[in-house]
GROMACS .gro file of C-alpha atoms in nm:
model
  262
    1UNK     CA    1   3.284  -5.120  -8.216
    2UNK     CA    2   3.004  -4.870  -8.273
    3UNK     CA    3   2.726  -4.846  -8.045
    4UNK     CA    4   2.390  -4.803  -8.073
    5UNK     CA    5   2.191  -4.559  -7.856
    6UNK     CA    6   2.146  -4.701  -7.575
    7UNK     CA    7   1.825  -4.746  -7.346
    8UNK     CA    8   1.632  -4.423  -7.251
    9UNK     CA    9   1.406  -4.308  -7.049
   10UNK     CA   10   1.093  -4.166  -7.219
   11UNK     CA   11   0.794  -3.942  -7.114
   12UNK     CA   12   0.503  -3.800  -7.351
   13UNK     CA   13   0.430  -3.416  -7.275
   14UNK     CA   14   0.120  -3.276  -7.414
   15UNK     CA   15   0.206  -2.894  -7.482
   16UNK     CA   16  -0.119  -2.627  -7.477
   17UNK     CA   17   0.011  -2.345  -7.717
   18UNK     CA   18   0.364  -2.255  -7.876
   19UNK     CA   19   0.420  -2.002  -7.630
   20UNK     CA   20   0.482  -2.257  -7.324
   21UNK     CA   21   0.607  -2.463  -7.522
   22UNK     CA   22   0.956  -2.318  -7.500
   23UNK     CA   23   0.905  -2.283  -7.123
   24UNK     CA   24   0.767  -2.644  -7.040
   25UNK     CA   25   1.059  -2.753  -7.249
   26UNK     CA   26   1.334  -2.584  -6.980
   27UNK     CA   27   1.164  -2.746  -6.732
   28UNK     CA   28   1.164  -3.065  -6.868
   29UNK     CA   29   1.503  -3.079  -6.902
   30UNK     CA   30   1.578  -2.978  -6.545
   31UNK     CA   31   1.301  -3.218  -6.416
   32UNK     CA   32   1.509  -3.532  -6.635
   33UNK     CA   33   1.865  -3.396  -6.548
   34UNK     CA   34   1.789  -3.411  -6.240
   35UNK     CA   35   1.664  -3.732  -6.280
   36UNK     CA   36   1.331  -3.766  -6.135
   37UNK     CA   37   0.986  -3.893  -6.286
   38UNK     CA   38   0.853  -3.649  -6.518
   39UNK     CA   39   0.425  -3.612  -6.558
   40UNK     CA   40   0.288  -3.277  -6.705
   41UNK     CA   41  -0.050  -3.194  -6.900
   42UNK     CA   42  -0.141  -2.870  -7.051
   43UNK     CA   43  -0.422  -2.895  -7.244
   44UNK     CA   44  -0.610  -3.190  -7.374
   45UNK     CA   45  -0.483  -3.193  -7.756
   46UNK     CA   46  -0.249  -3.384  -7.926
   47UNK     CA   47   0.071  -3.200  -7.943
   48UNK     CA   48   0.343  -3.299  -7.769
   49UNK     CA   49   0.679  -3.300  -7.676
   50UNK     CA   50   0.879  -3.644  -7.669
   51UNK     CA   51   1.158  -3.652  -7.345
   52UNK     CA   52   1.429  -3.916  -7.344
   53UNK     CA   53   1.737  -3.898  -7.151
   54UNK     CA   54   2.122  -4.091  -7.205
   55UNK     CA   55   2.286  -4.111  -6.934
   56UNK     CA   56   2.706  -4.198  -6.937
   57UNK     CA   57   2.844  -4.283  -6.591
   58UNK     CA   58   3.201  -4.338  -6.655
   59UNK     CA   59   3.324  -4.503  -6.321
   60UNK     CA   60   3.244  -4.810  -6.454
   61UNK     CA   61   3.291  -4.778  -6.830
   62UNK     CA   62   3.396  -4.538  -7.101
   63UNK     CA   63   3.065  -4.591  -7.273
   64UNK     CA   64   3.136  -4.522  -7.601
   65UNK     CA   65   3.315  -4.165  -7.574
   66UNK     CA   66   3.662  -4.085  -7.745
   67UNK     CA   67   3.888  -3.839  -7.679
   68UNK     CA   68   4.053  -3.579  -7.886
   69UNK     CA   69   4.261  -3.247  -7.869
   70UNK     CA   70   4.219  -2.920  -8.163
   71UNK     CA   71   4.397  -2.565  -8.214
   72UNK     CA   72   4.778  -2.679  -8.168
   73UNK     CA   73   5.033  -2.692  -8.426
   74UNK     CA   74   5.048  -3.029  -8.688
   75UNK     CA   75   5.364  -3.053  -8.643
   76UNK     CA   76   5.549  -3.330  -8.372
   77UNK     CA   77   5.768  -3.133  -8.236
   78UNK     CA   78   5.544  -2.953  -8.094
   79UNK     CA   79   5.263  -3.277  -8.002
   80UNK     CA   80   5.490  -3.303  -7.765
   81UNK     CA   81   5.538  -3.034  -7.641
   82UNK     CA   82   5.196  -2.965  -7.575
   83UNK     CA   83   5.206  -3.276  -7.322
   84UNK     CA   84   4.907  -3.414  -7.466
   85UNK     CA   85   4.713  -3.733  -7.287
   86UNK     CA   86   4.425  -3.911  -7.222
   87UNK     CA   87   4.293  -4.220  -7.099
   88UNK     CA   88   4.009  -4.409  -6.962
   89UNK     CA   89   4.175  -4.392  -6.559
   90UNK     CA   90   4.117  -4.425  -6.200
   91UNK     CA   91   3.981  -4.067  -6.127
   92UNK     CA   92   4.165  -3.863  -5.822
   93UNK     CA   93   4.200  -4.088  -5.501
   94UNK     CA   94   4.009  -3.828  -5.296
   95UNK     CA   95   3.708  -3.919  -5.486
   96UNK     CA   96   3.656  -4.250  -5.432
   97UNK     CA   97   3.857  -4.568  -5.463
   98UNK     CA   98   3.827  -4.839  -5.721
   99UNK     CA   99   3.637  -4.550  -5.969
  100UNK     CA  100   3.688  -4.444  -6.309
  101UNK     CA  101   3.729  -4.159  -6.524
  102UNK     CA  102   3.828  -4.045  -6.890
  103UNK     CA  103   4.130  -3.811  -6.806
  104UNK     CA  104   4.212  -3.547  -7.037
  105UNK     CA  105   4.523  -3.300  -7.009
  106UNK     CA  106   4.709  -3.066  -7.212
  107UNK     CA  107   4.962  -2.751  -7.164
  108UNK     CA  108   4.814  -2.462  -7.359
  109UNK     CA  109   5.081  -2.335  -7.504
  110UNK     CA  110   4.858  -2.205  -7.795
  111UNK     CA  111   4.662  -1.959  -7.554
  112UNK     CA  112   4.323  -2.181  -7.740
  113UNK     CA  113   4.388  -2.560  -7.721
  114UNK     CA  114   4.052  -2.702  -7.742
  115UNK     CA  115   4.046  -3.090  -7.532
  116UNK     CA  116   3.701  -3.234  -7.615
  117UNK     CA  117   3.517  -3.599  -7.569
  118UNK     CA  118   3.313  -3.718  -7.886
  119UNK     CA  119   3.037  -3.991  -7.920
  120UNK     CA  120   2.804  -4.092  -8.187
  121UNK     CA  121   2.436  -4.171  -8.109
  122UNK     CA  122   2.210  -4.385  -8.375
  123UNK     CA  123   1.867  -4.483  -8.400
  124UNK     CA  124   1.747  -4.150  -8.359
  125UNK     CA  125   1.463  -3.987  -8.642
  126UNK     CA  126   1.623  -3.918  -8.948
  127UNK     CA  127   1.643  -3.575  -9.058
  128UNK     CA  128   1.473  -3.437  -8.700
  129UNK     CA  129   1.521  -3.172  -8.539
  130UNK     CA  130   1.620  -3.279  -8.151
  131UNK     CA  131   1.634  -2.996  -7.874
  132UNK     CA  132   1.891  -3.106  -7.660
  133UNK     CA  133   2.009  -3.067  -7.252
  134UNK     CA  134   2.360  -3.150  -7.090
  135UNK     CA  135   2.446  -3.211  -6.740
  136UNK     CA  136   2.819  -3.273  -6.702
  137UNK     CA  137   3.006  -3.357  -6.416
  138UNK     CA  138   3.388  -3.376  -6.384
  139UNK     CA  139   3.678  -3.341  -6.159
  140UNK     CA  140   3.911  -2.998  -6.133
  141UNK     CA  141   4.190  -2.865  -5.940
  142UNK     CA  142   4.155  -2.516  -6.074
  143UNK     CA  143   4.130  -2.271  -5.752
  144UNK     CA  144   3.851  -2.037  -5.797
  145UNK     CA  145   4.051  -1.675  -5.793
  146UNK     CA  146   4.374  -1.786  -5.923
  147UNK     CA  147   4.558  -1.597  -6.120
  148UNK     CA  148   4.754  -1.754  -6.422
  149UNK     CA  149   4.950  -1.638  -6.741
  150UNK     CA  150   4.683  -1.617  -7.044
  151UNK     CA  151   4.428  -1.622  -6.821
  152UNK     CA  152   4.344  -1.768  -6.474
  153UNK     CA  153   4.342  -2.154  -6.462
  154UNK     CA  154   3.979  -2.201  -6.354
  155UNK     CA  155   3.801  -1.914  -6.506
  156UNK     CA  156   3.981  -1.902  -6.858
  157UNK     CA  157   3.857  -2.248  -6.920
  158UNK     CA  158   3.527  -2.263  -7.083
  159UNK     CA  159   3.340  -2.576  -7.056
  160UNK     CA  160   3.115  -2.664  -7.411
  161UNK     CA  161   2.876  -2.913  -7.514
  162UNK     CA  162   2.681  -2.945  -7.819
  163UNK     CA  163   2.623  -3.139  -8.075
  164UNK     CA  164   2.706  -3.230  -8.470
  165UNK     CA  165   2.517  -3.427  -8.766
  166UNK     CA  166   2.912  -3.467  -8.883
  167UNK     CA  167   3.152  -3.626  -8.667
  168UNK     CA  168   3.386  -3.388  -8.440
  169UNK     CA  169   3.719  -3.404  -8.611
  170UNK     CA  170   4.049  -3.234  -8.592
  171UNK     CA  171   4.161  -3.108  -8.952
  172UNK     CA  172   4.467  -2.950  -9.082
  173UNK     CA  173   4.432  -2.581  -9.091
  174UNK     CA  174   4.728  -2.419  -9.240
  175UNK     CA  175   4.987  -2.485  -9.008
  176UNK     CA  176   4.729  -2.592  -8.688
  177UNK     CA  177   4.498  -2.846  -8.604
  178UNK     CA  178   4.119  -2.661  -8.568
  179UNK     CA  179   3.767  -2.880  -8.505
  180UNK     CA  180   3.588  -2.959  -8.845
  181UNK     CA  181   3.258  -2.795  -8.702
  182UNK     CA  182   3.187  -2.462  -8.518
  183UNK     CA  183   3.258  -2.454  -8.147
  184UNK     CA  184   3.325  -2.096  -8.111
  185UNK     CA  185   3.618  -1.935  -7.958
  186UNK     CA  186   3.687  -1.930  -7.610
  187UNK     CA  187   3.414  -1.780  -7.366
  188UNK     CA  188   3.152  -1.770  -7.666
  189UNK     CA  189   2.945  -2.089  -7.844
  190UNK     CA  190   2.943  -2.160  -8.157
  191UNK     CA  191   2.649  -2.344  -8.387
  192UNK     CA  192   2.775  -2.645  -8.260
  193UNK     CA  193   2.781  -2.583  -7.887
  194UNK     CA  194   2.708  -2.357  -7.593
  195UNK     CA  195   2.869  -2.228  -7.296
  196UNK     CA  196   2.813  -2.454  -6.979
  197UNK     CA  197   3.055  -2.216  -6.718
  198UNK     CA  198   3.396  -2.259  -6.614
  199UNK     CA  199   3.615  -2.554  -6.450
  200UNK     CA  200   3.693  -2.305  -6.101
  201UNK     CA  201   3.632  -2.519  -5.877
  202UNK     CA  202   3.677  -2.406  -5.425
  203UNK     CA  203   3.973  -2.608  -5.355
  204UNK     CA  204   4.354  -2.565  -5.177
  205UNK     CA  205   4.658  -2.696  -5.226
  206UNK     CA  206   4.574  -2.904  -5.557
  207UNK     CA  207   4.365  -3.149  -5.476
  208UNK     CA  208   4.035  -3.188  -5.679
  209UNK     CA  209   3.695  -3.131  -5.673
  210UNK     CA  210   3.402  -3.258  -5.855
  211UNK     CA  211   3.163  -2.990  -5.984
  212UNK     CA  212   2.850  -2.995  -6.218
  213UNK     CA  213   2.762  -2.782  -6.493
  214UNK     CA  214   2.429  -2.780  -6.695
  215UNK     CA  215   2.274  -2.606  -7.011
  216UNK     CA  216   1.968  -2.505  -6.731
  217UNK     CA  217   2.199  -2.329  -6.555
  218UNK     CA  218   2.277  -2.117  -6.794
  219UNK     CA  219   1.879  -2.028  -6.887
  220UNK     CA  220   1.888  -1.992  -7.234
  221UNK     CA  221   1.695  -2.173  -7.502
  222UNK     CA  222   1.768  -2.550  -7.554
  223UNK     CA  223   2.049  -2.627  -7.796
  224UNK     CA  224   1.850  -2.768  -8.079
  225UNK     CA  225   1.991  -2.998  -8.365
  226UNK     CA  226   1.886  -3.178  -8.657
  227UNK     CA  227   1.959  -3.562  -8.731
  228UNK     CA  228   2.149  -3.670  -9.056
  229UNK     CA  229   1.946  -3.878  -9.317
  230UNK     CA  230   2.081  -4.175  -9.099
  231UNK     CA  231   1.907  -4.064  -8.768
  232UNK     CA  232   2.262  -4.001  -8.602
  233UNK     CA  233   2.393  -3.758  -8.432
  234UNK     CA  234   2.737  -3.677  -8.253
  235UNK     CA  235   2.774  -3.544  -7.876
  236UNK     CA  236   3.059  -3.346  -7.802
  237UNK     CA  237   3.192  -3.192  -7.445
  238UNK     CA  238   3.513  -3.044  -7.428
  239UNK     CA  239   3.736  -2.703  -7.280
  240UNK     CA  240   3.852  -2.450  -7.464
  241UNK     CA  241   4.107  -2.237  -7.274
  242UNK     CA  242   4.294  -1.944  -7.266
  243UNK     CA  243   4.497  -2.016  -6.956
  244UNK     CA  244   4.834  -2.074  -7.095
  245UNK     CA  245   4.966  -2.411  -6.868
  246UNK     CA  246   4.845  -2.731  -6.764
  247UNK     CA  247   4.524  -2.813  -6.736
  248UNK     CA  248   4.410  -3.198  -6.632
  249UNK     CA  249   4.041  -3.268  -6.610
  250UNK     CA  250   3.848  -3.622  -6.527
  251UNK     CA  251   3.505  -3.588  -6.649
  252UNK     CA  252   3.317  -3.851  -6.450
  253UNK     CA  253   2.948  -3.804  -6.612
  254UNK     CA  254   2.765  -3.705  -6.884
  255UNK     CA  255   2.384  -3.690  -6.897
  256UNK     CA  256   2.201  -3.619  -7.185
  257UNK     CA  257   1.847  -3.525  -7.242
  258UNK     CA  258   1.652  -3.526  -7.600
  259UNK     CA  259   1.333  -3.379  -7.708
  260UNK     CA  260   1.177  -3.394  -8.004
  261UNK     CA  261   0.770  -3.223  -8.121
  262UNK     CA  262   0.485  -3.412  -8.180
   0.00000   0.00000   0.00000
């Protein structure tokens, strides 16, 4: 069953000239992500920036997200042999009982598989262009310095999030599946998404770790999208990796902040 978007939590910015405008901006987004009250006046016109934030907490409910897998052969055979799963689970007993997670895992033997969580949003402005933050948190047992074949398991997997008028879809590529819209390749973004860091995460013997990654972090300019004629828009977050092995990942949240100009 589709959703619609969900409540949000809005703020009205007024904005003094273009030139703070992209500034104010990056600190609105780490003022929401973070999730505190946001109040801010530059000048007394009526320009403006709009701030809403959607916020997914997934140890009580998937909230809407699906998961998916690109850049492995079409062929069965080798489905399985990739190992691929998912599933809406408990997350890692060392991180709290009786809580949920959307599990995603996959062996790389493509040196590129691409495992990614999709979700449409409606009711936004049709046609509009949105400016856009992420704050995603999820659970890895990649050691920070480990070495691996491909790649290392933690640093060689690149953590994206973006998002697509189109819906995020695996298509046939020759003999492969690849992602119907542009995510890049590996450590670089692509028009549909941006670089968030890595999944190394300080940890020994296996055992998993929570760790956040957001679009502040990474201080460049907001990822900025525009709305199909039906106001709706698709979120994606997934891993693209060049470690060749295993890799199983429970993303626990996924906060969202929109923007949109007066």
């Amino acid at each position: 069953m589709e959703r619609g978007f969900p409540t949000f939590t809005a703020v009205w910015v007024s904005i003094g000239s273009k030139t703070e405008n992209m500034k104010t901006c990056g600190k609105l987004f780490f003022v929401a992500l973070m999730g505190l009250s946001i109040g801010c006046s530059l000048s007394n016109d009526d320009s403006g920036i709009l701030v809403f934030t959607q916020n997914s907490d997934f140890s009580q409910t998937q909230d809407g997200w699906e998961a998916d897998f690109t850049d492995f052969p079409t062929s069965p055979e080798d489905s399985v042999f990739y190992d691929l799963k998912s599933a809406y689970t408990d997350r890692p007993a060392n991180l709290g009982a009786n809580l949920k997670s959307i599990m995603v895992s996959g062996n790389n033997h493509s040196d590129d598989l691409f495992m990614f969580l999709k979700k449409k949003v409606t009711g936004l402005s049709p046609n509009t262009n949105y400016s856009i933050g992420f704050d995603v948190e999820l659970a890895s047992n990649a050691q920070k310095g480990s070495a691996g074949i491909g790649g290392p398991p933690g640093e060689a997997v690149i953590l994206k999030a973006g998002a697509s008028a189109i819906e995020p879809r695996k298509i046939i590529d020759g003999t492969s599946y690849s992602l119907n819209v542009d995510k890049g390749n590996q450590a670089q973004g692509g028009t549909s998404t941006i670089v968030l860091g890595d999944i190394a995460v300080e940890t020994k013997n296996g055992a998993y770790a929570l760790l956040t990654r957001t679009s502040v972090a990474q201080n460049t300019a907001p990822f900025v999208v525009k709305t199909n004629a039906q106001g709706e828009l698709w979120l994606i977050v997934g891993t693209d990796s060049g470690y060749e092995g295993v890799t199983t990942l429970y993303y626990t949240k996924v906060n969202v902040v929109f923007s949109t100009t007066n």
